């Protein structure tokens, strides 16, 4: 959809038009859901979280001034909401934040569980899933956001709440770690 | 050329290969790196390796479109209490020729208030706060859950 149409939808939603806002949800739901899935380790509550994000965005839409893109603004709200969800989980399970982040391995398991075998043709997705398990949760998260959800650097910056240099640095280290894991596993397989 | 990468050390060039890979470089800078790749087997190998891994990422499941999600969200939005629109001044009040009139009016009201209260000296603060409720409640009355969202604060 051209940018101008999105702008019209935003203005219309700001004046209380539900249908215009539903069209905005239609436009952005795939990426916002994917984003929540990446941050919440592909658990069942990721879609609930995405829905809350759209509701919060609707309530605050009059504060959207268009300085950043609408999608970046949604990612920011989503990142904050997912942080809250993780904090809540942490309180409920009397688990530590670090332990939860480390449990990101679940994310990989969930990816494997939902995998469509049709996608597997020609490339070794299984090897990638194994390689992803070898890197830290932070690295896995940025890799999935970038490579699976397709976030740009500026979107990653907003979503992860860090500087552009930090995004570049973390992504570079994550890729190096993944390449190392990948190579290690490939060598093992070929033996 | 901007950054003059042709004169930069190899490590910097390698770092920027990731940006090339992610289409995060302006066209001119991209050309410098592509020229480098032509003559550098190390960097070419790195890029080829990453391309292979990236191809594998595309085999992982992506989030699909969900009409159910959109419909359910729309229903929840409709069930919300009516949202108040953003406050805007009527267009005719925003016309610049009204500014001196409002300014003079506001100053007159403030000065009258000060005289009524019998205060001799008029501070800027007194003028600005004249007629306002208790400062603290007035300042914080605007804070609500929605602004907390945008400030990144917990909303509960
Ligand atoms: Zn090189």
GROMACS .gro file of C-alpha atoms and ligand atoms in nm:
model
  348
    1UNK     CA    1   0.000   0.000   0.000
    2UNK     CA    2   0.143   0.344  -0.090
    3UNK     CA    3   0.259   0.560   0.202
    4UNK     CA    4  -0.001   0.828   0.133
    5UNK     CA    5  -0.285   0.581   0.184
    6UNK     CA    6  -0.141   0.469   0.517
    7UNK     CA    7  -0.121   0.834   0.622
    8UNK     CA    8  -0.488   0.879   0.538
    9UNK     CA    9  -0.578   0.569   0.736
   10UNK     CA   10  -0.383   0.698   1.037
   11UNK     CA   11  -0.559   1.035   1.024
   12UNK     CA   12  -0.893   0.866   0.989
   13UNK     CA   13  -0.817   0.632   1.281
   14UNK     CA   14  -0.707   0.932   1.486
   15UNK     CA   15  -1.050   1.082   1.441
   16UNK     CA   16  -1.203   0.758   1.573
   17UNK     CA   17  -1.273   0.560   1.256
   18UNK     CA   18  -1.264   0.191   1.356
   19UNK     CA   19  -1.259   0.063   0.999
   20UNK     CA   20  -0.954   0.270   0.914
   21UNK     CA   21  -0.777   0.130   1.218
   22UNK     CA   22  -0.875  -0.225   1.121
   23UNK     CA   23  -0.710  -0.165   0.785
   24UNK     CA   24  -0.395  -0.056   0.967
   25UNK     CA   25  -0.408  -0.378   1.169
   26UNK     CA   26  -0.449  -0.568   0.843
   27UNK     CA   27  -0.142  -0.394   0.702
   28UNK     CA   28   0.085  -0.447   0.999
   29UNK     CA   29  -0.034  -0.758   1.181
   30UNK     CA   30   0.203  -1.006   1.018
   31UNK     CA   31   0.513  -0.813   1.117
   32UNK     CA   32   0.391  -0.719   1.464
   33UNK     CA   33   0.293  -1.081   1.536
   34UNK     CA   34   0.626  -1.204   1.402
   35UNK     CA   35   0.801  -0.950   1.617
   36UNK     CA   36   0.615  -1.060   1.931
   37UNK     CA   37   0.686  -1.423   1.848
   38UNK     CA   38   1.056  -1.352   1.824
   39UNK     CA   39   1.061  -1.162   2.152
   40UNK     CA   40   0.837  -1.406   2.339
   41UNK     CA   41   1.007  -1.724   2.222
   42UNK     CA   42   0.726  -1.833   1.989
   43UNK     CA   43   0.499  -1.918   2.280
   44UNK     CA   44   0.122  -1.938   2.258
   45UNK     CA   45   0.075  -1.596   2.420
   46UNK     CA   46   0.264  -1.415   2.141
   47UNK     CA   47  -0.055  -1.350   1.943
   48UNK     CA   48  -0.232  -1.227   2.258
   49UNK     CA   49   0.057  -0.989   2.308
   50UNK     CA   50   0.032  -0.867   1.948
   51UNK     CA   51  -0.337  -0.801   2.001
   52UNK     CA   52  -0.263  -0.599   2.315
   53UNK     CA   53  -0.008  -0.401   2.115
   54UNK     CA   54  -0.271  -0.301   1.860
   55UNK     CA   55  -0.512  -0.206   2.137
   56UNK     CA   56  -0.252   0.008   2.313
   57UNK     CA   57  -0.160   0.166   1.981
   58UNK     CA   58  -0.527   0.243   1.916
   59UNK     CA   59  -0.562   0.409   2.255
   60UNK     CA   60  -0.251   0.617   2.197
   61UNK     CA   61  -0.289   0.684   1.826
   62UNK     CA   62  -0.354   1.055   1.877
   63UNK     CA   63  -0.003   1.078   2.014
   64UNK     CA   64   0.145   0.938   1.694
   65UNK     CA   65   0.293   1.243   1.526
   66UNK     CA   66   0.459   1.076   1.229
   67UNK     CA   67   0.819   1.155   1.329
   68UNK     CA   68   0.904   0.786   1.284
   69UNK     CA   69   0.720   0.544   1.056
   70UNK     CA   70   0.399   0.391   1.188
   71UNK     CA   71   0.558   0.045   1.187
   72UNK     CA   72   0.853   0.167   1.397
   73UNK     CA   73   0.609   0.322   1.640
   74UNK     CA   74   0.424  -0.011   1.664
   75UNK     CA   75   0.750  -0.200   1.721
   76UNK     CA   76   0.836   0.034   2.004
   77UNK     CA   77   0.502  -0.031   2.172
   78UNK     CA   78   0.543  -0.404   2.104
   79UNK     CA   79   0.892  -0.414   2.252
   80UNK     CA   80   0.768  -0.241   2.568
   81UNK     CA   81   0.468  -0.468   2.594
   82UNK     CA   82   0.676  -0.783   2.546
   83UNK     CA   83   0.915  -0.663   2.816
   84UNK     CA   84   0.616  -0.636   3.048
   85UNK     CA   85   0.496  -0.983   2.953
   86UNK     CA   86   0.839  -1.127   3.025
   87UNK     CA   87   0.855  -0.942   3.357
   88UNK     CA   88   0.514  -1.080   3.448
   89UNK     CA   89   0.625  -1.432   3.358
   90UNK     CA   90   0.934  -1.377   3.566
   91UNK     CA   91   0.725  -1.280   3.869
   92UNK     CA   92   0.484  -1.568   3.818
   93UNK     CA   93   0.748  -1.832   3.785
   94UNK     CA   94   0.982  -1.670   4.039
   95UNK     CA   95   1.232  -1.711   3.768
   96UNK     CA   96   1.515  -1.470   3.689
   97UNK     CA   97   1.521  -1.255   3.378
   98UNK     CA   98   1.845  -1.414   3.269
   99UNK     CA   99   1.707  -1.762   3.315
  100UNK     CA  100   1.408  -1.669   3.100
  101UNK     CA  101   1.629  -1.528   2.828
  102UNK     CA  102   1.841  -1.838   2.843
  103UNK     CA  103   1.530  -2.043   2.792
  104UNK     CA  104   1.528  -1.902   2.437
  105UNK     CA  105   1.614  -2.256   2.334
  106UNK     CA  106   1.236  -2.312   2.354
  107UNK     CA  107   1.208  -2.068   2.069
  108UNK     CA  108   1.415  -2.292   1.848
  109UNK     CA  109   1.217  -2.598   1.955
  110UNK     CA  110   0.894  -2.415   1.873
  111UNK     CA  111   1.029  -2.315   1.533
  112UNK     CA  112   1.114  -2.674   1.465
  113UNK     CA  113   0.770  -2.787   1.581
  114UNK     CA  114   0.583  -2.547   1.353
  115UNK     CA  115   0.804  -2.602   1.056
  116UNK     CA  116   0.636  -2.668   0.726
  117UNK     CA  117   0.823  -2.952   0.553
  118UNK     CA  118   0.749  -2.786   0.218
  119UNK     CA  119   0.992  -2.513   0.314
  120UNK     CA  120   1.274  -2.754   0.365
  121UNK     CA  121   1.344  -2.838   0.005
  122UNK     CA  122   1.700  -2.783  -0.113
  123UNK     CA  123   1.839  -2.636   0.208
  124UNK     CA  124   1.918  -2.790   0.539
  125UNK     CA  125   1.684  -2.614   0.778
  126UNK     CA  126   1.752  -2.875   1.042
  127UNK     CA  127   2.117  -2.777   1.048
  128UNK     CA  128   2.019  -2.411   1.088
  129UNK     CA  129   1.792  -2.496   1.380
  130UNK     CA  130   2.076  -2.684   1.545
  131UNK     CA  131   2.319  -2.400   1.476
  132UNK     CA  132   2.078  -2.148   1.629
  133UNK     CA  133   2.080  -2.351   1.948
  134UNK     CA  134   2.455  -2.301   1.976
  135UNK     CA  135   2.435  -1.920   2.005
  136UNK     CA  136   2.325  -1.710   2.303
  137UNK     CA  137   1.963  -1.597   2.346
  138UNK     CA  138   2.052  -1.235   2.265
  139UNK     CA  139   2.215  -1.338   1.940
  140UNK     CA  140   1.934  -1.575   1.850
  141UNK     CA  141   1.681  -1.298   1.905
  142UNK     CA  142   1.850  -1.043   1.680
  143UNK     CA  143   1.914  -1.307   1.413
  144UNK     CA  144   1.550  -1.414   1.407
  145UNK     CA  145   1.426  -1.056   1.401
  146UNK     CA  146   1.656  -0.971   1.114
  147UNK     CA  147   1.652  -1.289   0.908
  148UNK     CA  148   1.309  -1.435   0.970
  149UNK     CA  149   1.102  -1.124   1.042
  150UNK     CA  150   1.304  -0.902   0.809
  151UNK     CA  151   1.346  -0.599   1.036
  152UNK     CA  152   1.571  -0.322   0.904
  153UNK     CA  153   1.852  -0.178   1.119
  154UNK     CA  154   1.647   0.127   1.222
  155UNK     CA  155   1.360  -0.101   1.321
  156UNK     CA  156   1.594  -0.324   1.521
  157UNK     CA  157   1.731  -0.015   1.691
  158UNK     CA  158   1.385   0.092   1.801
  159UNK     CA  159   1.270  -0.256   1.887
  160UNK     CA  160   1.570  -0.351   2.095
  161UNK     CA  161   1.608  -0.002   2.242
  162UNK     CA  162   1.975   0.035   2.155
  163UNK     CA  163   2.192   0.249   1.931
  164UNK     CA  164   2.252   0.184   1.563
  165UNK     CA  165   2.615   0.098   1.639
  166UNK     CA  166   2.500  -0.152   1.902
  167UNK     CA  167   2.268  -0.313   1.644
  168UNK     CA  168   2.553  -0.342   1.393
  169UNK     CA  169   2.788  -0.481   1.655
  170UNK     CA  170   2.545  -0.733   1.800
  171UNK     CA  171   2.434  -0.852   1.458
  172UNK     CA  172   2.793  -0.896   1.346
  173UNK     CA  173   2.888  -1.096   1.655
  174UNK     CA  174   2.568  -1.300   1.632
  175UNK     CA  175   2.642  -1.392   1.272
  176UNK     CA  176   2.998  -1.484   1.350
  177UNK     CA  177   2.881  -1.705   1.635
  178UNK     CA  178   2.620  -1.865   1.412
  179UNK     CA  179   2.872  -1.925   1.133
  180UNK     CA  180   3.100  -2.089   1.382
  181UNK     CA  181   2.824  -2.316   1.509
  182UNK     CA  182   2.713  -2.388   1.155
  183UNK     CA  183   3.063  -2.483   1.042
  184UNK     CA  184   3.117  -2.698   1.347
  185UNK     CA  185   2.794  -2.889   1.284
  186UNK     CA  186   2.859  -2.921   0.910
  187UNK     CA  187   3.202  -3.068   0.982
  188UNK     CA  188   3.048  -3.312   1.228
  189UNK     CA  189   2.786  -3.416   0.973
  190UNK     CA  190   3.037  -3.473   0.697
  191UNK     CA  191   3.253  -3.699   0.916
  192UNK     CA  192   3.298   0.855  -0.195
  193UNK     CA  193   3.209   1.005   0.142
  194UNK     CA  194   3.378   0.768   0.381
  195UNK     CA  195   3.683   0.692   0.167
  196UNK     CA  196   3.667   0.321   0.241
  197UNK     CA  197   3.914   0.251  -0.034
  198UNK     CA  198   4.178   0.371   0.213
  199UNK     CA  199   4.044   0.183   0.514
  200UNK     CA  200   4.193  -0.122   0.677
  201UNK     CA  201   4.070  -0.467   0.592
  202UNK     CA  202   3.887  -0.518   0.922
  203UNK     CA  203   3.671  -0.211   0.861
  204UNK     CA  204   3.591  -0.333   0.512
  205UNK     CA  205   3.494  -0.674   0.649
  206UNK     CA  206   3.271  -0.511   0.910
  207UNK     CA  207   3.094  -0.320   0.639
  208UNK     CA  208   3.035  -0.631   0.434
  209UNK     CA  209   2.748  -0.709   0.670
  210UNK     CA  210   2.591  -0.375   0.587
  211UNK     CA  211   2.634  -0.453   0.220
  212UNK     CA  212   2.468  -0.788   0.276
  213UNK     CA  213   2.174  -0.621   0.453
  214UNK     CA  214   2.126  -0.351   0.188
  215UNK     CA  215   2.198  -0.087   0.452
  216UNK     CA  216   2.460   0.101   0.249
  217UNK     CA  217   2.407   0.389   0.007
  218UNK     CA  218   2.471   0.292  -0.357
  219UNK     CA  219   2.804   0.475  -0.383
  220UNK     CA  220   2.951   0.306  -0.076
  221UNK     CA  221   2.816  -0.027  -0.190
  222UNK     CA  222   3.015   0.007  -0.511
  223UNK     CA  223   3.342   0.048  -0.317
  224UNK     CA  224   3.281  -0.277  -0.132
  225UNK     CA  225   3.175  -0.465  -0.442
  226UNK     CA  226   3.498  -0.350  -0.610
  227UNK     CA  227   3.689  -0.483  -0.310
  228UNK     CA  228   3.513  -0.820  -0.326
  229UNK     CA  229   3.626  -0.868  -0.685
  230UNK     CA  230   3.988  -0.879  -0.575
  231UNK     CA  231   3.961  -1.033  -0.226
  232UNK     CA  232   3.902  -1.410  -0.191
  233UNK     CA  233   3.874  -1.389   0.192
  234UNK     CA  234   3.586  -1.145   0.183
  235UNK     CA  235   3.423  -1.324  -0.109
  236UNK     CA  236   3.428  -1.646   0.087
  237UNK     CA  237   3.276  -1.477   0.391
  238UNK     CA  238   2.995  -1.329   0.185
  239UNK     CA  239   2.930  -1.662   0.010
  240UNK     CA  240   2.916  -1.845   0.343
  241UNK     CA  241   2.666  -1.598   0.484
  242UNK     CA  242   2.455  -1.616   0.168
  243UNK     CA  243   2.433  -1.992   0.218
  244UNK     CA  244   2.325  -1.952   0.581
  245UNK     CA  245   2.076  -1.683   0.489
  246UNK     CA  246   1.922  -1.912   0.230
  247UNK     CA  247   1.867  -2.157   0.512
  248UNK     CA  248   1.694  -1.892   0.723
  249UNK     CA  249   1.439  -1.859   0.448
  250UNK     CA  250   1.351  -2.223   0.514
  251UNK     CA  251   1.235  -2.132   0.865
  252UNK     CA  252   0.864  -2.064   0.900
  253UNK     CA  253   0.753  -1.703   0.863
  254UNK     CA  254   0.449  -1.555   1.034
  255UNK     CA  255   0.151  -1.591   0.803
  256UNK     CA  256  -0.138  -1.355   0.741
  257UNK     CA  257  -0.428  -1.424   0.978
  258UNK     CA  258  -0.776  -1.292   0.903
  259UNK     CA  259  -0.886  -1.441   1.235
  260UNK     CA  260  -0.634  -1.226   1.420
  261UNK     CA  261  -0.742  -0.909   1.236
  262UNK     CA  262  -1.111  -0.981   1.294
  263UNK     CA  263  -1.063  -1.057   1.662
  264UNK     CA  264  -0.856  -0.742   1.713
  265UNK     CA  265  -1.116  -0.532   1.529
  266UNK     CA  266  -1.390  -0.672   1.755
  267UNK     CA  267  -1.193  -0.585   2.066
  268UNK     CA  268  -1.131  -0.232   1.936
  269UNK     CA  269  -1.503  -0.185   1.869
  270UNK     CA  270  -1.585  -0.299   2.221
  271UNK     CA  271  -1.359  -0.032   2.373
  272UNK     CA  272  -1.520   0.276   2.525
  273UNK     CA  273  -1.533   0.569   2.282
  274UNK     CA  274  -1.193   0.733   2.258
  275UNK     CA  275  -1.171   1.106   2.313
  276UNK     CA  276  -1.031   1.284   2.010
  277UNK     CA  277  -0.722   1.500   2.047
  278UNK     CA  278  -0.807   1.854   2.161
  279UNK     CA  279  -0.763   2.115   1.890
  280UNK     CA  280  -0.842   2.485   1.895
  281UNK     CA  281  -1.109   2.597   1.650
  282UNK     CA  282  -0.941   2.708   1.326
  283UNK     CA  283  -1.052   3.072   1.362
  284UNK     CA  284  -0.881   3.093   1.703
  285UNK     CA  285  -0.551   2.987   1.550
  286UNK     CA  286  -0.540   3.287   1.317
  287UNK     CA  287  -0.232   3.500   1.396
  288UNK     CA  288  -0.429   3.827   1.421
  289UNK     CA  289  -0.596   3.697   1.739
  290UNK     CA  290  -0.269   3.640   1.926
  291UNK     CA  291  -0.227   3.998   2.061
  292UNK     CA  292  -0.590   4.000   2.173
  293UNK     CA  293  -0.549   3.675   2.369
  294UNK     CA  294  -0.216   3.787   2.510
  295UNK     CA  295  -0.360   4.116   2.638
  296UNK     CA  296  -0.668   3.941   2.778
  297UNK     CA  297  -0.464   3.680   2.964
  298UNK     CA  298  -0.234   3.945   3.113
  299UNK     CA  299  -0.532   4.154   3.228
  300UNK     CA  300  -0.696   3.856   3.398
  301UNK     CA  301  -0.370   3.762   3.571
  302UNK     CA  302  -0.304   4.118   3.693
  303UNK     CA  303  -0.662   4.148   3.824
  304UNK     CA  304  -0.623   3.820   4.015
  305UNK     CA  305  -0.303   3.943   4.174
  306UNK     CA  306  -0.468   4.269   4.282
  307UNK     CA  307  -0.770   4.086   4.421
  308UNK     CA  308  -0.535   3.875   4.633
  309UNK     CA  309  -0.365   4.195   4.750
  310UNK     CA  310  -0.017   4.090   4.645
  311UNK     CA  311   0.218   4.380   4.575
  312UNK     CA  312   0.486   4.205   4.372
  313UNK     CA  313   0.395   4.001   4.063
  314UNK     CA  314   0.628   3.714   3.980
  315UNK     CA  315   0.620   3.531   3.645
  316UNK     CA  316   0.535   3.213   3.832
  317UNK     CA  317   0.238   3.378   4.001
  318UNK     CA  318   0.114   3.503   3.667
  319UNK     CA  319   0.148   3.165   3.503
  320UNK     CA  320  -0.009   2.970   3.786
  321UNK     CA  321  -0.288   3.217   3.855
  322UNK     CA  322  -0.624   3.044   3.839
  323UNK     CA  323  -0.470   2.696   3.820
  324UNK     CA  324  -0.562   2.429   4.073
  325UNK     CA  325  -0.306   2.297   4.316
  326UNK     CA  326   0.016   2.274   4.111
  327UNK     CA  327   0.092   1.910   4.172
  328UNK     CA  328  -0.250   1.774   4.086
  329UNK     CA  329  -0.266   1.995   3.779
  330UNK     CA  330   0.074   1.883   3.652
  331UNK     CA  331   0.018   1.514   3.703
  332UNK     CA  332  -0.346   1.493   3.602
  333UNK     CA  333  -0.234   1.454   3.239
  334UNK     CA  334  -0.039   1.134   3.309
  335UNK     CA  335  -0.231   0.824   3.208
  336UNK     CA  336  -0.163   0.469   3.101
  337UNK     CA  337  -0.133   0.563   2.736
  338UNK     CA  338   0.145   0.812   2.790
  339UNK     CA  339   0.317   0.546   2.999
  340UNK     CA  340   0.318   0.320   2.692
  341UNK     CA  341   0.501   0.576   2.487
  342UNK     CA  342   0.746   0.653   2.762
  343UNK     CA  343   0.824   0.286   2.792
  344UNK     CA  344   0.692   0.260   3.146
  345UNK     CA  345   0.495  -0.037   3.279
  346UNK     CA  346   0.127   0.032   3.227
  347UNK     CA  347  -0.015  -0.131   3.535
  348LIG    ZN1  348   3.877  -0.844   0.176
   0.00000   0.00000   0.00000
